[in-house]
Amino acid sequence: MDRFQIEGGLPLKGQVRISGAKNAALPILCAALLTDEPLVIHNVPPLRDVGTMRRLLAGMGLRIEVDAQASDGQDSLTLQANAVNKLEAPYELVKTMRASVLVLGPMLARFGQALVSLPGGCAIGQRPVDQHIRGLQAMGAQIEIDHGFIKAKASRLKGARITTDMVTVTGTENLMMAACLADGTTVIDNAACEPEVLDLANCLIAMGAKISGAGTDRITIEGVERLHGADYTVMPDRIEAGTFLCAVMASGGEIFAQGARPDQMGATLDKLRESGLQITEQADGIVARASGRPKSVNVRTAPYPGFATDMQAQIMAVNAIANGTGLVVETIFENRFMHVQEMRRLGAQIDIDGHTAVVKGVAQLTGARVMATDLRASAGLVIAGLVADGVTDIDRIYHLDRGYDRMEEKLRGLGARVTRVKDSP
Ligand code: EPU
C-alpha cells in the first residue's frame, strides 16, 4: 500500500492544471449505456474510480477505446454500448465504488431490466439509495431487493412527477438518465443543482435528450425514443481546484489553478476570501495568493450552491492553523469527521459536538504518521501535512488516488516536498 511522505513548511508557487471532474465523468460514462452509437468523452481524468467504472461497463459488454492521452494528461474515451450482454453491476465493484449505482437508471431505461448490487455501508455515512429506487418506481419500474441486489424491471418507463425527499446528486442523475428514454415527460423536483448534474445534462442533450432546467431544482425531461452518439468534454474538477486553493491558503505562496471555473466555485471562493486568500478570477483559471496565517471561518456544508461537503476536510485543515476558532458543521453525511482524529495527531485542536467541529487554530502543526480514511479526508490531511513542521506520513493513500489525479506530481510542480513511498506488502 502506498503512502505519501510530506516534508512540510514550504510555500506553494507556480501553475497547476485542473483535471476533468471525477463526479461529472462517472455519470457521463454511464450515459453511454443509453445509446448503441459511440459516445466520445474528452477530459476524462485517469483516476482509480474512473478505472472501476470502466471495468464495470466493460463487464457489461461495452466496447471502450482509449485514445492516446492528450498533452494535458487526461484521457479521451470512446464507449459503445451496441453489444451489451450482461445487465448486472456485481457486488465486487459496487462495494468499492458507490457511484456504480449510476448504471441502474440507464440500464433499466434502455434494456428494461437491471440487477445492481445494493451498496453497503460507507466510511462517511449510511448513504442509502432509496430515492433512486422510489423515483424509478414512480416511473413504473418493478423493483425488489433480492439477495442483496436491486432487481429492476420495466417494459418501458413512463414519465412521472418526482419530488425527492432530500437533495441527492447521483439520485437526480440516475432519474434524469432514466427519464430520457421514458414515454412522456418527467419532472424532478428538489433536484440537485450541482454543476456535475448540469454537465451530465449537457452531455445527454448533445446525445439528443430533451432536458430543461438542469442546474436548478426542477428538471424537466421529455422522453424520446432513442438517443444517438455524441462528442463531449467533461467539466474541470471544482473540488480538485478548491483543494489546491486551500493548500495555498494554508501553506502561503501564489498559484494559478489553470482551467478552474470560478463561476462554479462561489461558496468555496467566498470562504477562502474570508480567510484571507487573495483571489483573482480569470477566464482561464484562478490566481490565488496567500501571505500570513489564515483567519478562521465558519462553514456549514449544504447542497450546491452551498459549501460542498467534499470541501469540508480541506477547509478544516485551513482552520486548524488559522487565527481564531472556526465552526465546521457537516449537514450532508453523518460520519464525515474521520479526519479529525488524524489531524489531532498533527497537533490540531478540534472538538466534535454532534455534527459540529469546533476548530481552535494553532500556530503550528507538527508532522506525524497518520491514516487516510476516505477521499476528501485524505486531501485534508495532505494540506495539514504541507503546513506541518517536519515529516508527515499519510498511510492508505489509495483513497486519494480514487479521486485526485497525480496529486503528488502536481504538488511537487508547485514546489512542495511530497513523495509516494511504496511499502512492500
Ligand atoms: N440519500 C438518501 N437516500 C438516497 C440518496 C441520498 O438518504 O437515495 C442521502 C445520503 O445518505 C446523504 C444525502 O442524501 O446524506 C446526499 O447524498 P447524495 O445522494 O447527494 O450523495 P451521492 O450522490 O451518493 C455525490 C458525490 C459525493 C458527494 C455527494 C454530496 C458522486 C459520484 N458522488 O454522492 O462525492 O459527497 O454527492 O455532494 O457524485 C466524493 O467525491 O468524495 C464524494 C463522496
Coordinates of C-alpha atoms and ligand atoms in Angstrom, one line a residue:
M1 CA 0.0 0.0 0.0
D2 CA 1.4 3.4 -1.0
R3 CA 1.8 6.3 1.4
F4 CA 2.7 9.9 1.0
Q5 CA 5.7 11.4 2.8
I6 CA 5.4 15.1 3.1
E7 CA 8.1 17.5 4.4
G8 CA 6.0 20.5 5.4
G9 CA 6.8 24.1 5.6
L10 CA 7.3 25.3 2.0
P11 CA 5.1 27.9 0.3
L12 CA 3.5 26.8 -2.9
K13 CA 4.4 28.6 -6.1
G14 CA 3.5 28.1 -9.8
Q15 CA 0.9 26.8 -12.0
V16 CA -1.3 23.7 -11.7
R17 CA -3.6 22.3 -14.3
I18 CA -7.0 21.3 -13.1
S19 CA -8.1 17.8 -14.3
G20 CA -11.5 16.7 -15.5
A21 CA -14.2 16.3 -12.8
K22 CA -14.5 12.9 -11.3
N23 CA -18.1 13.3 -10.3
A24 CA -19.1 14.5 -13.8
A25 CA -17.0 11.9 -15.6
L26 CA -18.6 8.9 -13.7
P27 CA -22.2 9.6 -14.7
I28 CA -21.2 10.7 -18.2
L29 CA -19.5 7.3 -18.7
C30 CA -22.8 5.6 -17.7
A31 CA -24.7 7.7 -20.2
A32 CA -23.0 5.6 -22.9
L33 CA -25.5 2.9 -21.9
L34 CA -28.3 4.9 -23.3
T35 CA -27.4 4.6 -27.0
D36 CA -26.0 2.0 -29.3
E37 CA -23.9 4.6 -31.0
P38 CA -20.4 5.7 -29.9
L39 CA -20.1 8.3 -27.2
V40 CA -16.7 10.1 -27.3
I41 CA -15.8 11.7 -24.0
H42 CA -12.8 14.0 -23.6
N43 CA -11.0 15.3 -20.5
V44 CA -11.6 12.1 -18.5
P45 CA -9.2 12.1 -15.5
P46 CA -7.1 8.9 -15.2
L47 CA -8.4 8.0 -11.7
R48 CA -9.0 4.8 -9.8
D49 CA -12.8 5.4 -9.7
V50 CA -12.8 6.0 -13.5
G51 CA -10.9 2.7 -13.9
T52 CA -13.5 1.0 -11.7
M53 CA -16.4 2.4 -13.8
R54 CA -14.6 1.3 -17.0
R55 CA -14.3 -2.2 -15.6
L56 CA -17.9 -2.2 -14.6
L57 CA -19.1 -1.1 -18.1
A58 CA -16.7 -3.3 -19.9
G59 CA -18.0 -6.3 -17.9
M60 CA -21.5 -5.5 -19.2
G61 CA -20.2 -5.7 -22.8
L62 CA -19.5 -2.1 -23.7
R63 CA -16.6 -1.5 -26.1
I64 CA -14.2 1.0 -24.6
E65 CA -11.4 2.5 -26.6
V66 CA -8.8 4.8 -25.1
D67 CA -7.3 7.4 -27.4
A68 CA -3.7 8.4 -26.7
Q69 CA -3.7 10.7 -23.7
A70 CA -3.9 14.3 -24.7
S71 CA -1.0 16.5 -23.8
D72 CA -2.7 17.6 -20.6
G73 CA -2.7 14.0 -19.2
Q74 CA -6.4 13.5 -19.5
D75 CA -8.0 10.6 -21.5
S76 CA -10.3 10.6 -24.4
L77 CA -12.6 7.6 -24.3
T78 CA -14.9 6.1 -26.9
L79 CA -17.7 4.0 -25.4
Q80 CA -20.1 2.0 -27.5
A81 CA -23.0 0.0 -25.9
N82 CA -24.1 -1.9 -29.1
A83 CA -23.4 -5.4 -27.7
V84 CA -24.4 -5.2 -24.0
N85 CA -24.7 -8.8 -22.8
K86 CA -24.8 -8.6 -19.0
L87 CA -27.2 -6.3 -17.3
E88 CA -25.5 -6.6 -13.9
A89 CA -23.4 -4.5 -11.6
P90 CA -21.7 -7.0 -9.3
Y91 CA -21.1 -6.6 -5.6
E92 CA -17.3 -6.7 -6.0
L93 CA -17.3 -3.4 -8.0
V94 CA -20.3 -1.7 -6.3
K95 CA -18.7 -2.2 -2.8
T96 CA -15.5 -0.4 -4.0
M97 CA -17.4 2.5 -5.6
R98 CA -20.9 3.5 -4.8
A99 CA -21.2 5.6 -8.0
S100 CA -21.6 2.2 -9.7
V101 CA -25.3 2.6 -8.9
L102 CA -25.4 5.1 -11.7
V103 CA -25.8 2.3 -14.2
L104 CA -29.2 1.4 -12.8
G105 CA -31.3 4.1 -14.4
P106 CA -29.8 3.9 -17.9
M107 CA -29.8 0.1 -18.0
L108 CA -33.4 -0.1 -17.0
A109 CA -34.5 2.6 -19.4
R110 CA -32.8 1.1 -22.4
F111 CA -32.9 -2.6 -21.7
G112 CA -36.0 -2.9 -19.4
Q113 CA -34.1 -4.7 -16.7
A114 CA -31.2 -4.3 -14.3
L115 CA -29.5 -6.2 -11.5
V116 CA -27.4 -3.9 -9.3
S117 CA -25.8 -4.9 -6.1
L118 CA -27.1 -2.8 -3.2
P119 CA -24.3 -0.6 -1.9
G120 CA -23.4 -1.5 1.7
G121 CA -22.3 0.9 4.4
C122 CA -19.7 3.5 3.7
A123 CA -16.9 5.3 5.7
I124 CA -18.7 8.7 5.6
G125 CA -22.3 7.6 6.3
Q126 CA -25.1 5.2 5.5
R127 CA -25.8 6.6 2.1
P128 CA -29.0 4.6 1.2
V129 CA -30.3 4.6 -2.4
D130 CA -34.0 4.7 -1.6
Q131 CA -34.6 7.8 -3.6
H132 CA -33.2 6.3 -6.7
I133 CA -35.5 3.3 -6.2
R134 CA -38.6 5.3 -5.3
G135 CA -38.1 7.6 -8.4
L136 CA -37.8 4.6 -10.8
Q137 CA -40.9 3.0 -9.2
A138 CA -42.8 6.2 -9.8
M139 CA -41.8 5.8 -13.5
G140 CA -43.4 2.4 -13.5
A141 CA -40.4 0.1 -12.7
Q142 CA -41.0 -3.0 -10.6
I143 CA -38.2 -3.2 -8.1
E144 CA -37.4 -5.8 -5.4
I145 CA -34.4 -6.3 -3.2
D146 CA -33.3 -9.9 -3.7
H147 CA -30.2 -11.4 -2.1
G148 CA -28.5 -8.0 -1.7
F149 CA -29.3 -6.9 -5.2
I150 CA -31.7 -4.3 -6.6
K151 CA -33.6 -6.3 -9.2
A152 CA -35.5 -3.9 -11.5
K153 CA -37.8 -4.5 -14.5
A154 CA -39.9 -2.3 -16.7
S155 CA -41.4 -2.7 -20.2
R156 CA -40.9 1.0 -20.9
L157 CA -40.5 3.6 -18.2
K158 CA -43.2 6.2 -18.1
G159 CA -42.8 9.9 -17.4
A160 CA -43.7 10.9 -13.8
R161 CA -43.6 13.8 -11.4
I162 CA -41.0 13.0 -8.7
T163 CA -40.1 15.1 -5.7
T164 CA -37.1 13.6 -3.9
D165 CA -37.1 13.7 -0.1
M166 CA -33.7 15.2 0.1
V167 CA -31.3 16.7 -2.5
T168 CA -29.4 13.8 -4.0
V169 CA -26.7 14.2 -6.6
T170 CA -26.5 10.7 -8.0
G171 CA -30.2 10.1 -7.4
T172 CA -31.0 13.1 -9.6
E173 CA -28.5 11.8 -12.2
N174 CA -29.9 8.3 -12.2
L175 CA -33.5 9.5 -12.6
M176 CA -32.6 12.1 -15.3
M177 CA -30.8 9.5 -17.4
A178 CA -33.7 7.0 -17.0
A179 CA -36.3 9.7 -17.9
C180 CA -34.5 10.5 -21.2
L181 CA -35.9 7.3 -22.8
A182 CA -39.2 7.1 -20.9
D183 CA -42.6 7.5 -22.5
G184 CA -43.8 11.0 -21.7
T185 CA -42.5 13.9 -19.6
T186 CA -40.7 13.6 -16.2
V187 CA -40.4 16.4 -13.8
I188 CA -37.8 16.0 -11.0
D189 CA -38.5 18.5 -8.1
N190 CA -35.9 19.1 -5.3
A191 CA -33.3 18.1 -7.9
A192 CA -29.6 18.5 -7.2
C193 CA -28.3 21.8 -8.7
E194 CA -24.6 20.7 -8.7
P195 CA -22.6 21.7 -11.8
E196 CA -21.9 18.0 -12.3
V197 CA -25.6 17.3 -12.8
L198 CA -25.7 20.1 -15.4
D199 CA -22.6 18.7 -17.1
L200 CA -24.3 15.3 -17.4
A201 CA -27.5 17.0 -18.7
N202 CA -25.5 18.9 -21.3
C203 CA -23.9 15.6 -22.5
L204 CA -27.4 14.0 -22.7
I205 CA -28.7 16.9 -24.6
A206 CA -25.8 16.5 -27.1
M207 CA -27.0 12.9 -27.4
G208 CA -30.5 14.1 -28.4
A209 CA -32.2 14.2 -25.0
K210 CA -34.8 16.9 -24.3
I211 CA -34.0 18.3 -20.9
S212 CA -34.7 21.7 -19.5
G213 CA -34.0 23.2 -16.1
A214 CA -30.8 21.3 -15.3
G215 CA -28.8 23.3 -12.8
T216 CA -32.0 24.3 -11.0
D217 CA -34.1 22.4 -8.5
R218 CA -36.7 21.5 -11.1
I219 CA -35.6 19.4 -14.1
T220 CA -38.0 18.6 -16.9
I221 CA -37.2 15.7 -19.2
E222 CA -39.3 14.9 -22.3
G223 CA -38.7 11.3 -23.1
V224 CA -37.5 10.4 -26.6
E225 CA -37.5 7.0 -28.5
R226 CA -33.7 6.9 -28.8
L227 CA -30.5 8.8 -28.2
H228 CA -27.6 9.0 -30.5
G229 CA -23.8 9.2 -30.1
A230 CA -22.0 12.5 -29.3
D231 CA -18.7 14.1 -28.6
Y232 CA -18.5 15.7 -25.2
T233 CA -15.8 17.3 -22.9
V234 CA -16.1 16.8 -19.1
M235 CA -16.0 20.0 -17.0
P236 CA -13.0 20.8 -14.8
D237 CA -13.0 19.4 -11.3
R238 CA -14.1 22.2 -8.9
I239 CA -13.3 20.1 -5.8
E240 CA -9.7 19.5 -7.0
A241 CA -9.4 23.2 -7.7
G242 CA -10.8 24.1 -4.3
T243 CA -8.3 21.7 -2.7
F244 CA -5.3 23.4 -4.3
L245 CA -6.7 26.8 -3.2
C246 CA -7.0 25.5 0.4
A247 CA -3.4 24.2 0.1
V248 CA -2.0 27.6 -0.8
M249 CA -4.1 29.3 1.8
A250 CA -2.6 27.0 4.4
S251 CA 1.0 27.0 3.1
G252 CA 1.3 30.5 1.8
G253 CA 2.5 31.4 -1.7
E254 CA 0.9 32.1 -5.1
I255 CA -0.6 29.6 -7.6
F256 CA -2.5 29.7 -10.8
A257 CA -5.2 27.0 -10.9
Q258 CA -5.4 26.7 -14.7
G259 CA -8.8 25.7 -16.0
A260 CA -10.6 26.2 -12.7
R261 CA -14.1 27.7 -13.2
P262 CA -14.7 30.5 -10.6
D263 CA -18.4 30.6 -11.6
Q264 CA -18.9 27.0 -10.3
M265 CA -16.9 27.6 -7.0
G266 CA -18.8 30.5 -5.4
A267 CA -19.1 29.2 -1.8
T268 CA -15.6 27.9 -1.7
L269 CA -14.1 31.2 -3.0
D270 CA -16.2 33.2 -0.6
K271 CA -14.9 31.3 2.4
L272 CA -11.3 31.4 1.2
R273 CA -11.5 35.1 0.6
E274 CA -13.0 35.5 4.1
S275 CA -10.0 33.6 5.5
G276 CA -7.6 35.9 3.7
L277 CA -6.8 34.4 0.3
Q278 CA -6.4 37.0 -2.5
I279 CA -8.3 35.6 -5.4
T280 CA -8.2 36.9 -9.0
E281 CA -10.8 35.3 -11.2
Q282 CA -9.7 34.9 -14.8
A283 CA -11.3 33.5 -17.9
D284 CA -8.9 30.6 -18.0
G285 CA -8.4 29.9 -14.2
I286 CA -7.9 31.4 -10.8
V287 CA -4.9 33.1 -9.3
A288 CA -4.6 32.8 -5.6
R289 CA -2.1 34.5 -3.3
A290 CA -1.7 33.9 0.5
S291 CA 0.5 35.6 3.0
G292 CA 0.5 35.1 6.7
R293 CA -1.8 33.0 8.8
P294 CA -5.4 32.4 7.6
K295 CA -8.3 33.7 9.6
S296 CA -10.7 31.1 11.0
V297 CA -14.0 30.8 9.1
N298 CA -17.4 29.2 10.0
V299 CA -18.6 26.7 7.4
R300 CA -21.8 24.8 7.1
T301 CA -22.0 22.2 4.3
A302 CA -25.1 22.2 2.1
P303 CA -26.1 21.1 -1.4
Y304 CA -25.0 23.4 -4.2
P305 CA -24.7 26.4 -4.3
G306 CA -23.9 26.0 -0.6
F307 CA -20.5 24.9 0.7
A308 CA -19.7 21.4 -0.6
T309 CA -19.3 18.6 1.8
D310 CA -16.5 17.5 -0.5
M311 CA -14.5 20.6 0.6
Q312 CA -15.2 20.2 4.3
A313 CA -12.0 18.3 5.4
Q314 CA -9.8 20.7 3.3
I315 CA -11.3 23.9 4.9
M316 CA -10.9 22.2 8.3
A317 CA -7.2 21.9 7.6
V318 CA -7.0 25.6 6.9
N319 CA -8.9 26.4 10.1
A320 CA -6.6 24.1 12.0
I321 CA -3.7 26.6 11.6
A322 CA -5.8 29.7 11.4
N323 CA -6.1 32.7 13.7
G324 CA -9.1 32.2 15.9
T325 CA -11.8 29.5 16.3
G326 CA -13.9 28.2 13.4
L327 CA -17.1 26.1 13.4
V328 CA -17.4 23.4 10.7
V329 CA -20.9 22.0 10.5
E330 CA -21.5 18.9 8.4
T331 CA -25.1 18.5 7.3
I332 CA -24.9 16.1 4.4
F333 CA -23.2 12.9 5.8
E334 CA -23.5 11.7 9.3
N335 CA -19.9 10.4 9.7
R336 CA -17.7 12.7 7.8
F337 CA -15.3 13.8 10.6
M338 CA -12.9 10.8 10.4
H339 CA -10.0 13.1 9.6
V340 CA -10.4 14.9 12.9
Q341 CA -8.7 12.2 14.9
E342 CA -5.8 12.2 12.4
M343 CA -5.5 15.9 12.4
R344 CA -5.3 15.9 16.2
R345 CA -2.2 13.6 15.8
L346 CA -0.7 16.6 13.9
G347 CA -1.4 18.8 16.9
A348 CA -4.7 20.3 15.7
Q349 CA -7.2 21.3 18.4
I350 CA -10.5 20.1 17.3
D351 CA -13.6 19.2 19.4
I352 CA -16.6 17.4 17.9
D353 CA -20.1 18.1 19.2
G354 CA -22.5 16.1 17.1
H355 CA -22.4 17.4 13.6
T356 CA -20.2 20.4 14.5
A357 CA -16.4 20.5 14.7
V358 CA -15.0 23.3 16.8
V359 CA -11.6 24.1 15.4
K360 CA -9.3 26.2 17.5
G361 CA -6.5 27.3 15.3
V362 CA -2.9 26.6 16.4
A363 CA 0.2 28.5 15.3
Q364 CA 2.0 25.3 14.1
L365 CA 1.1 21.7 13.3
T366 CA 3.8 19.1 13.7
G367 CA 4.4 16.2 11.4
A368 CA 3.3 12.6 12.4
R369 CA 2.2 9.4 10.8
V370 CA -1.5 9.5 10.0
M371 CA -4.0 7.4 8.1
A372 CA -6.3 8.4 5.3
T373 CA -9.9 7.2 5.8
D374 CA -11.7 8.4 2.7
L375 CA -11.0 10.5 -0.3
R376 CA -11.6 14.0 0.9
A377 CA -10.3 13.2 4.4
S378 CA -7.0 12.3 2.7
A379 CA -6.9 15.7 0.9
G380 CA -7.4 17.4 4.3
L381 CA -4.5 15.5 5.7
V382 CA -2.3 16.3 2.8
I383 CA -3.0 20.1 3.3
A384 CA -2.2 19.7 7.0
G385 CA 1.0 17.8 6.2
L386 CA 2.1 20.5 3.8
V387 CA 2.0 23.1 6.5
A388 CA 3.2 21.0 9.4
D389 CA 6.6 21.2 10.8
G390 CA 8.7 18.2 9.9
V391 CA 7.7 15.0 8.2
T392 CA 4.1 13.7 7.8
D393 CA 3.5 10.2 6.5
I394 CA -0.1 9.5 5.2
D395 CA -0.9 5.8 5.0
R396 CA -3.6 4.3 2.8
I397 CA -3.2 6.9 0.1
Y398 CA -5.3 4.7 -2.3
H399 CA -8.2 6.7 -1.0
L400 CA -6.7 9.8 -2.5
D401 CA -6.0 8.0 -5.8
R402 CA -9.7 7.3 -6.2
G403 CA -10.4 11.0 -6.9
Y404 CA -7.2 13.1 -7.3
D405 CA -5.2 12.9 -10.5
R406 CA -1.4 12.5 -9.7
M407 CA -1.7 14.9 -6.7
E408 CA 1.9 14.4 -5.6
E409 CA 3.2 15.3 -9.0
K410 CA 1.0 18.4 -9.1
L411 CA 2.2 19.5 -5.6
R412 CA 5.8 18.9 -6.5
G413 CA 5.3 21.1 -9.5
L414 CA 4.3 23.8 -7.1
G415 CA 7.4 23.3 -5.0
A416 CA 6.1 21.1 -2.3
R417 CA 8.2 18.1 -1.0
V418 CA 5.9 15.2 -1.4
T419 CA 6.9 11.7 -2.3
R420 CA 5.0 8.5 -2.8
V421 CA 6.5 5.7 -0.9
K422 CA 5.7 2.1 -1.9
D423 CA 5.7 -0.1 1.1
S424 CA 6.4 -3.7 0.5
P425 CA 3.2 -5.8 1.0
Ligands
EPU1 N1 -29.5 10.0 0.5 C1 -30.5 9.2 0.9 N2 -31.2 8.4 0.0 C2 -30.9 8.4 -1.3 C3 -29.8 9.2 -1.7 C4 -29.2 10.0 -0.8 O1 -30.9 9.2 2.1 O2 -31.5 7.6 -2.0 C5 -28.8 10.9 1.4 C6 -27.4 10.5 1.6 O3 -27.2 9.5 2.6 C7 -26.7 11.8 2.0 C8 -27.5 12.8 1.2 O4 -28.8 12.2 0.9 O5 -27.0 12.0 3.4 C9 -26.9 13.4 0.0 O6 -26.3 12.3 -0.7 P1 -26.1 12.3 -2.3 O7 -27.0 11.2 -2.9 O8 -26.2 13.6 -2.9 O9 -24.6 11.8 -2.5 P2 -24.1 10.9 -3.7 O10 -24.9 11.2 -4.9 O11 -24.0 9.5 -3.2 C10 -22.4 12.6 -4.6 C11 -20.9 12.6 -4.8 C12 -20.2 12.7 -3.5 C13 -20.7 13.9 -2.7 C14 -22.2 13.9 -2.6 C15 -22.7 15.2 -2.0 C16 -20.7 11.4 -6.9 C17 -20.2 10.2 -7.6 N3 -20.5 11.4 -5.6 O12 -22.6 11.4 -3.8 O13 -18.8 12.8 -3.7 O14 -20.1 14.0 -1.4 O15 -22.8 13.8 -3.9 O16 -22.4 16.3 -2.7 O17 -21.1 12.4 -7.5 C18 -16.5 12.5 -3.2 O18 -16.3 12.8 -4.4 O19 -15.6 12.4 -2.4 C19 -17.9 12.2 -2.9 C20 -18.2 11.5 -1.8

